[in-house]
Amino acid sequence: MNAPRAVRTSDAGRIARLSGELQYPVDATAMAARLGGLIGDPRHCVRVIDGEGRLADWIAAERRLGLVVDGANRRDSVGHWSLPPRPGQGAGLGVGVVRSNVQRQAAHPFSERLGYVRQKSQHVYARRLG
């Protein structure tokens, strides 16, 4: 596994694929537009890890943090990220929050091992209008 590197707009399709794994579908064009707004902005940090011939993981941080790990790497990849147990510590933030879909049962113990405590569970409802 390679070390994290800065994201490039050419990673958009592979990031979109990973986002789709977690049921957050986005096409490569829309993801490239999102990345274009983040790359070079000092308030944002987006890193990726190249796996064996494909993008293995991506992480985006602002005052929020997003972490998506390829399904084939979920048991061993997260250890390669240099994430502190409290990512906002030292940045003037008082509380760190991790959100994990209730359906991702295997992900919850990871957050708990880092010292996060479950505050609530919720359902989100949507309906097409028009």
Tab-separated table of C-alpha atoms in Angstrom:
chain	number	residue	atom	x	y	z
A	1	MET	CA	0.000	0.000	0.000
A	2	ASN	CA	1.354	3.425	-0.950
A	3	ALA	CA	1.472	6.500	1.262
A	4	PRO	CA	-1.305	9.099	0.985
A	5	ARG	CA	-0.835	11.689	-1.777
A	6	ALA	CA	-2.645	14.870	-2.794
A	7	VAL	CA	-5.759	14.299	-4.899
A	8	ARG	CA	-5.787	15.160	-8.605
A	9	THR	CA	-8.831	15.892	-10.751
A	10	SER	CA	-7.871	12.799	-12.751
A	11	ASP	CA	-8.850	10.779	-9.634
A	12	ALA	CA	-12.496	11.897	-9.960
A	13	GLY	CA	-13.786	8.715	-11.614
A	14	ARG	CA	-12.134	6.461	-9.082
A	15	ILE	CA	-13.371	8.573	-6.157
A	16	ALA	CA	-16.875	8.476	-7.637
A	17	ARG	CA	-16.643	4.653	-7.785
A	18	LEU	CA	-15.703	4.469	-4.104
A	19	SER	CA	-18.477	6.861	-3.113
A	20	GLY	CA	-20.919	4.639	-4.978
A	21	GLU	CA	-19.810	1.692	-2.845
A	22	LEU	CA	-21.368	3.459	0.136
A	23	GLN	CA	-24.567	4.293	-1.762
A	24	TYR	CA	-23.551	7.914	-2.370
A	25	PRO	CA	-23.660	7.802	-6.162
A	26	VAL	CA	-21.973	10.589	-8.096
A	27	ASP	CA	-20.668	10.639	-11.650
A	28	ALA	CA	-17.052	11.423	-12.512
A	29	THR	CA	-17.899	14.802	-14.071
A	30	ALA	CA	-19.682	16.023	-10.943
A	31	MET	CA	-16.882	14.690	-8.730
A	32	ALA	CA	-14.254	16.456	-10.878
A	33	ALA	CA	-16.179	19.716	-10.415
A	34	ARG	CA	-16.247	19.169	-6.635
A	35	LEU	CA	-12.537	18.409	-6.560
A	36	GLY	CA	-11.829	21.500	-8.654
A	37	GLY	CA	-13.352	23.596	-5.882
A	38	LEU	CA	-11.235	21.908	-3.215
A	39	ILE	CA	-7.810	21.536	-4.827
A	40	GLY	CA	-5.667	24.528	-4.003
A	41	ASP	CA	-8.055	25.841	-1.336
A	42	PRO	CA	-6.005	26.046	1.885
A	43	ARG	CA	-9.127	25.320	3.974
A	44	HIS	CA	-9.414	21.843	2.453
A	45	CYS	CA	-7.213	18.774	2.407
A	46	VAL	CA	-8.004	15.815	0.138
A	47	ARG	CA	-5.689	12.804	0.019
A	48	VAL	CA	-5.862	9.423	-1.692
A	49	ILE	CA	-4.016	6.143	-1.419
A	50	ASP	CA	-3.206	4.309	-4.618
A	51	GLY	CA	-3.695	0.590	-4.258
A	52	GLU	CA	-2.572	-2.093	-6.627
A	53	GLY	CA	-3.688	-0.611	-9.940
A	54	ARG	CA	-6.644	1.324	-8.490
A	55	LEU	CA	-7.493	4.008	-5.996
A	56	ALA	CA	-7.808	2.238	-2.657
A	57	ASP	CA	-8.983	4.986	-0.295
A	58	TRP	CA	-9.735	8.691	-0.182
A	59	ILE	CA	-10.092	11.140	2.662
A	60	ALA	CA	-11.250	14.755	2.683
A	61	ALA	CA	-10.884	17.112	5.617
A	62	GLU	CA	-11.991	20.619	6.350
A	63	ARG	CA	-13.664	21.044	9.677
A	64	ARG	CA	-15.392	17.867	8.633
A	65	LEU	CA	-13.731	14.621	7.694
A	66	GLY	CA	-14.778	12.064	5.103
A	67	LEU	CA	-13.250	8.622	4.964
A	68	VAL	CA	-14.102	5.952	2.413
A	69	VAL	CA	-12.129	2.723	2.177
A	70	ASP	CA	-12.424	0.231	-0.696
A	71	GLY	CA	-14.425	-2.811	0.429
A	72	ALA	CA	-11.462	-5.103	-0.252
A	73	ASN	CA	-9.263	-3.067	2.120
A	74	ARG	CA	-11.566	-2.303	5.039
A	75	ARG	CA	-9.941	-4.699	7.489
A	76	ASP	CA	-6.365	-3.502	7.038
A	77	SER	CA	-6.230	-0.178	5.174
A	78	VAL	CA	-7.397	2.279	7.816
A	79	GLY	CA	-4.251	1.628	9.829
A	80	HIS	CA	-2.221	3.229	7.029
A	81	TRP	CA	-3.816	6.639	7.587
A	82	SER	CA	-2.094	8.795	10.182
A	83	LEU	CA	-5.360	9.861	11.799
A	84	PRO	CA	-5.145	11.082	15.359
A	85	PRO	CA	-7.851	9.735	17.677
A	86	ARG	CA	-9.297	13.253	17.844
A	87	PRO	CA	-8.660	14.853	14.411
A	88	GLY	CA	-9.692	18.383	15.497
A	89	GLN	CA	-7.391	18.450	18.496
A	90	GLY	CA	-4.971	21.344	18.208
A	91	ALA	CA	-7.136	23.062	15.578
A	92	GLY	CA	-9.237	25.032	18.036
A	93	LEU	CA	-12.205	22.667	17.812
A	94	GLY	CA	-14.014	21.551	20.944
A	95	VAL	CA	-15.888	18.499	19.656
A	96	GLY	CA	-15.178	15.946	16.952
A	97	VAL	CA	-18.148	14.166	15.341
A	98	VAL	CA	-18.072	11.008	13.237
A	99	ARG	CA	-21.138	10.068	11.183
A	100	SER	CA	-21.632	6.485	10.088
A	101	ASN	CA	-24.735	5.117	8.371
A	102	VAL	CA	-26.701	2.791	10.683
A	103	GLN	CA	-26.424	0.095	7.999
A	104	ARG	CA	-22.614	0.048	8.281
A	105	GLN	CA	-22.494	-2.106	11.404
A	106	ALA	CA	-18.894	-3.174	10.789
A	107	ALA	CA	-17.710	0.477	10.785
A	108	HIS	CA	-19.103	1.420	14.185
A	109	PRO	CA	-16.516	-0.390	16.344
A	110	PHE	CA	-13.739	1.520	14.528
A	111	SER	CA	-15.105	4.871	15.754
A	112	GLU	CA	-15.674	3.476	19.230
A	113	ARG	CA	-12.066	2.230	19.419
A	114	LEU	CA	-10.991	5.838	18.727
A	115	GLY	CA	-12.990	7.020	21.742
A	116	TYR	CA	-16.114	8.318	20.000
A	117	VAL	CA	-19.439	7.641	21.764
A	118	ARG	CA	-22.714	7.078	19.894
A	119	GLN	CA	-25.067	10.010	20.400
A	120	LYS	CA	-28.043	9.003	18.254
A	121	SER	CA	-29.263	6.940	15.315
A	122	GLN	CA	-31.571	8.328	12.679
A	123	HIS	CA	-33.381	7.617	9.454
A	124	VAL	CA	-33.433	10.066	6.552
A	125	TYR	CA	-36.520	10.149	4.366
A	126	ALA	CA	-36.761	11.574	0.864
A	127	ARG	CA	-39.550	11.992	-1.652
A	128	ARG	CA	-39.382	13.220	-5.232
A	129	LEU	CA	-41.275	16.436	-5.714
A	130	GLY	CA	-42.920	17.498	-8.938
